[in-house]
Short mmCIF file of C-alpha atoms in Angstrom, two decimals:
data_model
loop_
_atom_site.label_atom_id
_atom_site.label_comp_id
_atom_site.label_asym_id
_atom_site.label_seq_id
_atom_site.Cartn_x
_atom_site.Cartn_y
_atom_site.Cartn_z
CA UNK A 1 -39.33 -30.45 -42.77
CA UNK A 2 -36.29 -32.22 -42.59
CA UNK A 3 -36.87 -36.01 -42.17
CA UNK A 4 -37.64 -39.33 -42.82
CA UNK A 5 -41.77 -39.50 -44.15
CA UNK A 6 -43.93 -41.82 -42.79
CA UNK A 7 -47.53 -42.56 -43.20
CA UNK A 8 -49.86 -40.50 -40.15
CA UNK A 9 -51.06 -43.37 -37.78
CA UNK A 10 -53.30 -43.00 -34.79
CA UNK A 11 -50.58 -43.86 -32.14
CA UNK A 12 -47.31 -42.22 -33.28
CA UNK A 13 -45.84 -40.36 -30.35
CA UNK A 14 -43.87 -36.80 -31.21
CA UNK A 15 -42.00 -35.42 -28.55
CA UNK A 16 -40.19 -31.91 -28.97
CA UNK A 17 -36.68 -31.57 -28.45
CA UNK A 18 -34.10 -28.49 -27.43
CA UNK A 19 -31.74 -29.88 -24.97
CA UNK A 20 -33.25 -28.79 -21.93
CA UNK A 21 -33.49 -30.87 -18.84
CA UNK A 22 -37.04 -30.93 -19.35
CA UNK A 23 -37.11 -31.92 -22.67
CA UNK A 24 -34.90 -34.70 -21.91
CA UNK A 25 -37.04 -35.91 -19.39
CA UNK A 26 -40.20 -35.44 -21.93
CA UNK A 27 -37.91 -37.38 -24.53
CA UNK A 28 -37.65 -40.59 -22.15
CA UNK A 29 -41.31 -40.37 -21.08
CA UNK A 30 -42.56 -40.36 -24.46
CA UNK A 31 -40.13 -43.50 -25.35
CA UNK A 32 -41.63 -45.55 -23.05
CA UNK A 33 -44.80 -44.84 -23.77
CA UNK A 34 -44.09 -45.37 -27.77
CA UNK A 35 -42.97 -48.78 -26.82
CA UNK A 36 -46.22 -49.66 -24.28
CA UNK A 37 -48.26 -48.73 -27.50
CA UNK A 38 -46.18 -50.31 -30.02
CA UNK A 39 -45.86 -46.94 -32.41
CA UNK A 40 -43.37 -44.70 -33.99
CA UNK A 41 -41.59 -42.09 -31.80
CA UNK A 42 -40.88 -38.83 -33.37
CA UNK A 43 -37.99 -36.53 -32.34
CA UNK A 44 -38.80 -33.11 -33.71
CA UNK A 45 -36.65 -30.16 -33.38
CA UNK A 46 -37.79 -26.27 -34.25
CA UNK A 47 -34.39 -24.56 -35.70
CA UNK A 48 -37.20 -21.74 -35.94
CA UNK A 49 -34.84 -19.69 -38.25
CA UNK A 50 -37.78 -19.04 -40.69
CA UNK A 51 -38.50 -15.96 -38.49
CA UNK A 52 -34.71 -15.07 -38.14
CA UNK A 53 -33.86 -15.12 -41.86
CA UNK A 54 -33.30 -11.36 -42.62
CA UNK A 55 -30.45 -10.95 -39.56
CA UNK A 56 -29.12 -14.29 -40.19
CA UNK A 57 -26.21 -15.06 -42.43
CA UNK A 58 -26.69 -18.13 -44.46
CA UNK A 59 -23.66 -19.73 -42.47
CA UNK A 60 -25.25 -18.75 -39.20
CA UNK A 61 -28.72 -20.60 -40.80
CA UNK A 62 -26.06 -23.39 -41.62
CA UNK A 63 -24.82 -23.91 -38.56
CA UNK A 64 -28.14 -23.39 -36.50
CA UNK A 65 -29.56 -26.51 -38.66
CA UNK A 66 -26.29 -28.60 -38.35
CA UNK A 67 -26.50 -27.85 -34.06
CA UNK A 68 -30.15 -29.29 -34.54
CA UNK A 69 -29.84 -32.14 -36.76
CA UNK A 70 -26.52 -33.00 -33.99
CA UNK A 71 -28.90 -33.23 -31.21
CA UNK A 72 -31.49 -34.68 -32.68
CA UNK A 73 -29.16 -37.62 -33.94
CA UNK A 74 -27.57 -37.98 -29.99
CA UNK A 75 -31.02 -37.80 -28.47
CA UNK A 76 -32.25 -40.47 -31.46
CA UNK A 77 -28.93 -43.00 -29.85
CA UNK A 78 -29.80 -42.25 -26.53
CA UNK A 79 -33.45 -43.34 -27.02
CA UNK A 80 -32.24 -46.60 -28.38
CA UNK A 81 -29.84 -47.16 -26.11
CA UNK A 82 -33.04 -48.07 -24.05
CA UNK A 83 -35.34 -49.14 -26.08
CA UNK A 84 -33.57 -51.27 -29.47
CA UNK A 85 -37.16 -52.12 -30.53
CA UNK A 86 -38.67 -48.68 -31.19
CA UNK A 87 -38.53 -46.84 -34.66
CA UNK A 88 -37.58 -43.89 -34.32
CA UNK A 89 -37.99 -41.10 -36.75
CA UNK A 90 -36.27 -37.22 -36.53
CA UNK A 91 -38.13 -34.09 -37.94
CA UNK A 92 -35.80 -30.89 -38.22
CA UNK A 93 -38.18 -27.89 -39.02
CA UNK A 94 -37.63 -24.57 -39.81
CA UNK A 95 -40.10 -23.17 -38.37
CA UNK A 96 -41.13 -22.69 -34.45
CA UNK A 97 -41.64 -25.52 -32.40
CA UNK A 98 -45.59 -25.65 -31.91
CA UNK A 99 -46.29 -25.86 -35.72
CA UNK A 100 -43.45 -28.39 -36.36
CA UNK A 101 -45.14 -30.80 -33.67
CA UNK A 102 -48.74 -30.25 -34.47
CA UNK A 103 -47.29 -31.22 -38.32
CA UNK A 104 -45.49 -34.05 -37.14
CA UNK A 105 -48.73 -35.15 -34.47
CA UNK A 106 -51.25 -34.67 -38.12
CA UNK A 107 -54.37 -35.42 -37.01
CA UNK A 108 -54.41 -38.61 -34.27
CA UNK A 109 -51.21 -38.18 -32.78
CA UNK A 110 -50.23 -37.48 -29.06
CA UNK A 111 -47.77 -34.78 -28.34
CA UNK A 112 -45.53 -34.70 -25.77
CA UNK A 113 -43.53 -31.67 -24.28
CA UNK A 114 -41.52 -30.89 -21.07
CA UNK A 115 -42.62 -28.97 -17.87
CA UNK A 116 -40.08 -25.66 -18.74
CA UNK A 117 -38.10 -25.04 -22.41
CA UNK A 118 -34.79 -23.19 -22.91
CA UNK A 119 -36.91 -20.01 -23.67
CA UNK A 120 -39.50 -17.43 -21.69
CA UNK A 121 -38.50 -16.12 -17.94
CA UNK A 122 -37.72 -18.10 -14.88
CA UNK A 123 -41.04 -17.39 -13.43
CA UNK A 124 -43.40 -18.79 -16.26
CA UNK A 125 -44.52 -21.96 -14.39
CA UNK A 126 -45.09 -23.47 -18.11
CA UNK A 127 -43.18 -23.31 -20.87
CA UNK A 128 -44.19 -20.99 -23.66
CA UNK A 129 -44.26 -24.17 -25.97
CA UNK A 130 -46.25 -26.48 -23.95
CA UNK A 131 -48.93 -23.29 -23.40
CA UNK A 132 -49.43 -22.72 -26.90
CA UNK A 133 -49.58 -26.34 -28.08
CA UNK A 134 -52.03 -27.07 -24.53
CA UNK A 135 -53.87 -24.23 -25.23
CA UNK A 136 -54.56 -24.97 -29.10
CA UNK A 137 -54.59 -28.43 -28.66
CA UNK A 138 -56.59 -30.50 -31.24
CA UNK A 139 -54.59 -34.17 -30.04
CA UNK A 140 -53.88 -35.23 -26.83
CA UNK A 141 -51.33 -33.03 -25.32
CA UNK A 142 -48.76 -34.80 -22.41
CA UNK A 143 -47.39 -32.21 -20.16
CA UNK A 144 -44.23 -34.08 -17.78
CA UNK A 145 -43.36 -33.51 -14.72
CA UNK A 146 -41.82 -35.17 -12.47
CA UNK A 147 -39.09 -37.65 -13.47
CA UNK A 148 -39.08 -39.63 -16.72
CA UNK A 149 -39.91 -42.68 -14.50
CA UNK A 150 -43.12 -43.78 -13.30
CA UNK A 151 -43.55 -42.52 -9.81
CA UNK A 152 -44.98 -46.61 -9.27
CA UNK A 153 -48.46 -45.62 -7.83
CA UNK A 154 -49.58 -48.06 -10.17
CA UNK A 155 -53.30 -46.40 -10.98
CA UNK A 156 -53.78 -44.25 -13.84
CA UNK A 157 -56.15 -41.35 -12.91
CA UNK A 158 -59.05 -39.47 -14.95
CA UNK A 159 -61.02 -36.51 -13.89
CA UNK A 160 -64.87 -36.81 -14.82
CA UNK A 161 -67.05 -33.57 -14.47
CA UNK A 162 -69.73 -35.08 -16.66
CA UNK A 163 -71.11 -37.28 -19.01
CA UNK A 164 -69.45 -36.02 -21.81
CA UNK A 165 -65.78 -36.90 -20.35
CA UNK A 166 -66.23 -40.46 -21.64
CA UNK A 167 -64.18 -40.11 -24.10
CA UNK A 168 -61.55 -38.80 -21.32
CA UNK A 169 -62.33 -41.67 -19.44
CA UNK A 170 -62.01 -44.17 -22.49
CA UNK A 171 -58.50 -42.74 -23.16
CA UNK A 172 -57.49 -43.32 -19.54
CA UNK A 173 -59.01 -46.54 -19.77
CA UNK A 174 -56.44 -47.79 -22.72
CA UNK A 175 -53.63 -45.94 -21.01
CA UNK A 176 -54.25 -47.98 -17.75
CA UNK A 177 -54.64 -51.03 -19.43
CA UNK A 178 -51.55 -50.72 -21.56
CA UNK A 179 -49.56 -49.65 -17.56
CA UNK A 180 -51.44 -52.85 -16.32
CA UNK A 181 -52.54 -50.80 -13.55
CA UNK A 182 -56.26 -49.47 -12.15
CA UNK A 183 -58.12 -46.52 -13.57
CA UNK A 184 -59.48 -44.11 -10.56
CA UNK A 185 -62.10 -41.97 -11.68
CA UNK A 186 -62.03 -38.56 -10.00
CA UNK A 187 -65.21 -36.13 -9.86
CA UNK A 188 -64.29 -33.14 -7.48
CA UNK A 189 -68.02 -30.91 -6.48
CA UNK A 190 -67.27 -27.57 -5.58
CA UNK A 191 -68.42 -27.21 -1.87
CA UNK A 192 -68.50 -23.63 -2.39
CA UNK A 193 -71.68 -23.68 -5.05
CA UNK A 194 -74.79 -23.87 -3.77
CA UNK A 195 -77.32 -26.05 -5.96
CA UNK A 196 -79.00 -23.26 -6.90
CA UNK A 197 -75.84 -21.77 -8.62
CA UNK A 198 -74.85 -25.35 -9.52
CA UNK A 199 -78.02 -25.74 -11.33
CA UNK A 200 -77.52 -22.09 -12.62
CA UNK A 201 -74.18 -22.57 -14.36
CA UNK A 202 -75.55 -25.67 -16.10
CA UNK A 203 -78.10 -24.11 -17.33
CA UNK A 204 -80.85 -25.57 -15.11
CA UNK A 205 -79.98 -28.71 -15.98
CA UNK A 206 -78.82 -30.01 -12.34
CA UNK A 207 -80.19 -33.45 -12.48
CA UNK A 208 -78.02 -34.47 -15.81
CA UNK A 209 -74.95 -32.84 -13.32
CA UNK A 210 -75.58 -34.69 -10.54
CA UNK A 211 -72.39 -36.30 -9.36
CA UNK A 212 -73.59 -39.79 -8.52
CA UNK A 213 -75.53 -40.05 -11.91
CA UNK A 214 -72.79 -38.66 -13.85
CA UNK A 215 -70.00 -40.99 -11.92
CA UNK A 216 -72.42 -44.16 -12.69
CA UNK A 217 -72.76 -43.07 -16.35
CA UNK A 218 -68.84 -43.03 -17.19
CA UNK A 219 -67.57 -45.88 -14.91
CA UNK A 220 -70.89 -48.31 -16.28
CA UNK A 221 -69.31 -47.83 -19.99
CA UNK A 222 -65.85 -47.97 -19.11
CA UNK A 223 -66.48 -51.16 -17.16
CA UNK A 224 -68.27 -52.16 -20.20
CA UNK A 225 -65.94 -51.86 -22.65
CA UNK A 226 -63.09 -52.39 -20.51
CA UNK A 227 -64.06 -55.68 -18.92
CA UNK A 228 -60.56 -57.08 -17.86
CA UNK A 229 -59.29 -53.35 -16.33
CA UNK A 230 -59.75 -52.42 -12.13
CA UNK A 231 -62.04 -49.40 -12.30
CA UNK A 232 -62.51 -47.11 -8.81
CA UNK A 233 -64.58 -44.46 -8.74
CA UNK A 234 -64.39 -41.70 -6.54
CA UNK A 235 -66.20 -38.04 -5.47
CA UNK A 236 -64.95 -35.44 -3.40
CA UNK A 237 -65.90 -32.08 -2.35
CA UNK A 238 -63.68 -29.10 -2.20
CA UNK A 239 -63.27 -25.36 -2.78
CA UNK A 240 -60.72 -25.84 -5.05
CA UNK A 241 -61.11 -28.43 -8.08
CA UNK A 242 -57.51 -27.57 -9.16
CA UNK A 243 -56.35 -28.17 -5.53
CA UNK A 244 -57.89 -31.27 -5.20
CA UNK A 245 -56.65 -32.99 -8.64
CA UNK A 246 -53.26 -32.05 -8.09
CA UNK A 247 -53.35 -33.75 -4.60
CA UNK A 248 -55.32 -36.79 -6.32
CA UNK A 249 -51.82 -36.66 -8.69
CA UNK A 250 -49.54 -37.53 -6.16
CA UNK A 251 -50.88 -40.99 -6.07
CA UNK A 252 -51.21 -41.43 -10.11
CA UNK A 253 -48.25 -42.53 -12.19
CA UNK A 254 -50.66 -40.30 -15.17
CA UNK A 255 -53.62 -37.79 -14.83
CA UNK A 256 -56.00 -37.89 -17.95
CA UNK A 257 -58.11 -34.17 -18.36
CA UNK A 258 -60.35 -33.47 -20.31
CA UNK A 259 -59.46 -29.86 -22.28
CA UNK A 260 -62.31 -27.18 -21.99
CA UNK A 261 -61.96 -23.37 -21.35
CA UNK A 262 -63.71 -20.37 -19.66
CA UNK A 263 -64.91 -17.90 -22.58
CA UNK A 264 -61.78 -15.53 -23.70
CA UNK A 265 -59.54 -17.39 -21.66
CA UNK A 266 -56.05 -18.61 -23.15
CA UNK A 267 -57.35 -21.34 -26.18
CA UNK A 268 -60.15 -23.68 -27.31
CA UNK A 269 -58.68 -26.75 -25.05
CA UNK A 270 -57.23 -24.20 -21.49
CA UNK A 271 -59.27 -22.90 -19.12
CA UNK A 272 -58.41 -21.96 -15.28
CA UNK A 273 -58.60 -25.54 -13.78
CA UNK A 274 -56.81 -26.99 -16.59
CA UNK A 275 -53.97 -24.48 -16.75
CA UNK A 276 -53.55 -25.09 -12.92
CA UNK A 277 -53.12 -29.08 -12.99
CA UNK A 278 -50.55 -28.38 -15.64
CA UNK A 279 -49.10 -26.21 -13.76
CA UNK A 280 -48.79 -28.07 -10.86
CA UNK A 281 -49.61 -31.49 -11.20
CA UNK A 282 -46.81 -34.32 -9.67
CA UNK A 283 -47.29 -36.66 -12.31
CA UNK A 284 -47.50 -36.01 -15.94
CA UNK A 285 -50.37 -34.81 -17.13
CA UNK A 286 -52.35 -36.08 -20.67
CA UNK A 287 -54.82 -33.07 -21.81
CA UNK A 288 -57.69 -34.66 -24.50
CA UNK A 289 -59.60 -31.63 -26.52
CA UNK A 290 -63.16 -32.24 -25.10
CA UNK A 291 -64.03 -32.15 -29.48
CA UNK A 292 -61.40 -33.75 -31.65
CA UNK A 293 -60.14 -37.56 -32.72
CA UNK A 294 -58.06 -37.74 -29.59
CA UNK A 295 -61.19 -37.25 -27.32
CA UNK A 296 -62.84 -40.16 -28.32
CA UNK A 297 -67.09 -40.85 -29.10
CA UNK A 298 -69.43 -40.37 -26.31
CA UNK A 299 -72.09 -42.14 -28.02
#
């Protein structure tokens, strides 16, 4: 990599940059929330002409990297145009774009992409990048949509399915507080289970399920170690947990989700429901491996 070194810390921001509207948008989001947190923004740009060398010309390799480093120095003076505080550091790599973030992210970091890239075709609701670095996540992952703005709900919302989204719930929790806003707590039951089959896809284990039990759990901690943030908890039944988080999104300036997958799906962090908020979600989305340091301890 190209770029100034700097020691890994647990709240740099990395953001991925290729010119695209979206990544623009993704740029400004992850600015702001560098400066709520105090940390290092990093600009990273894949010149991903590792993979091109043998029908490249060295010139053509030489003027790919000289493009990159030009728009990684005018995004760089745009960023602190609007925010003089924040240290901002620019990674060129030539490599592709998921391994240059994930380097730059090392192990605590929070990535952040756009909605769409310059690549893939028109009808790919998510960028290639953002689905391989969601989908292989081992940091928080931010997904934006919307406009690099808060939409000025003012809550911060995190979806609980059980006990062991704490740590979900915990990074919510910091994210509100840092906002100054409320954390809502969101468990969505599928109306369409029975409890039989409820208490057949967790194994039996229905009672540790159990939505008011589970809701308690989470929002007693949070409350506890959270004393000074609003905390509302809510449950809701619906065919369609996807459906119903992406409604709950329209009144969230963020939607914290805990990564999981169905066996053999697309990664170790996206299943079905995640891929879907992602998808569709009208606020940007923050995706926390269920294992990993961005997750956070359940005990």
């Amino acid at each position: 990599m190209d770029g100034t070194a700097s020691r890994p810390g647990p709240s740099r921001v990395v953001v991925g940059v290729d010119g695209s509207p979206s990544a623009r948008t993704a740029v400004m989001w992850a600015a702001a929330e560098a400066a709520l947190r105090g940390s290092t923004l990093f600009l990273v740009h894949a010149a991903d002409t590792d993979t091109q060398t043998p029908v490249l010309s060295q010139a053509e390799i030489v003027r790919i990297r000289q493009a990159g480093r030009e728009l990684l120095d005018r995004t760089a003076e745009a960023v602190t145009a609007r925010h003089p505080e924040l240290t901002v550091v620019t990674e060129l790599t030539d490599g592709g774009a998921p391994d240059g973030l994930r380097t730059a992210a090392a192990l605590t970091g929070t990535i952040v992409v756009g909605h769409r890239g310059l690549g893939g075709f028109s009808s790919l609701l998510l960028g290639s990048v953002g689905l391989e670095v969601a989908a292989g996540a081992t940091t928080p992952v931010v997904v934006v949509r919307g406009t690099a703005e808060p939409a000025g709900a003012g809550a911060v919302l995190a979806a609980v399915r059980d006990e062991a989204d704490l740590g979900c719930a915990r990074v919510a929790a910091r994210e509100a507080l840092l906002r100054k806003a409320p954390l809502r707590l969101l468990h969505i039951g599928n109306a369409g289970l029975s409890a039989r089959s409820r208490a057949a896809r967790n194994g039996g284990d229905e009672i540790a399920r159990d939505p008011v039990r589970v809701m308690s759990t989470v929002s007693d901690r949070v409350r506890e170690e959270f004393p000074d943030l609003t905390v509302h908890t809510e449950g809701q039944r619906g065919r369609s947990v996807p459906g119903a988080l992406v409604d709950a999104s329209h009144h969230a300036d963020l939607l914290v989700i805990g990564g999981r997958r169905s066996p053999g799906y697309l990664g170790p962090t996206l299943g079905r429901t995640t891929l879907s908020v992602l998808q569709h979600a009208h606020c940007p989305v923050e995706l926390i491996p269920r294992q990993g340091a961005g997750h956070g301890s359940t005990s």
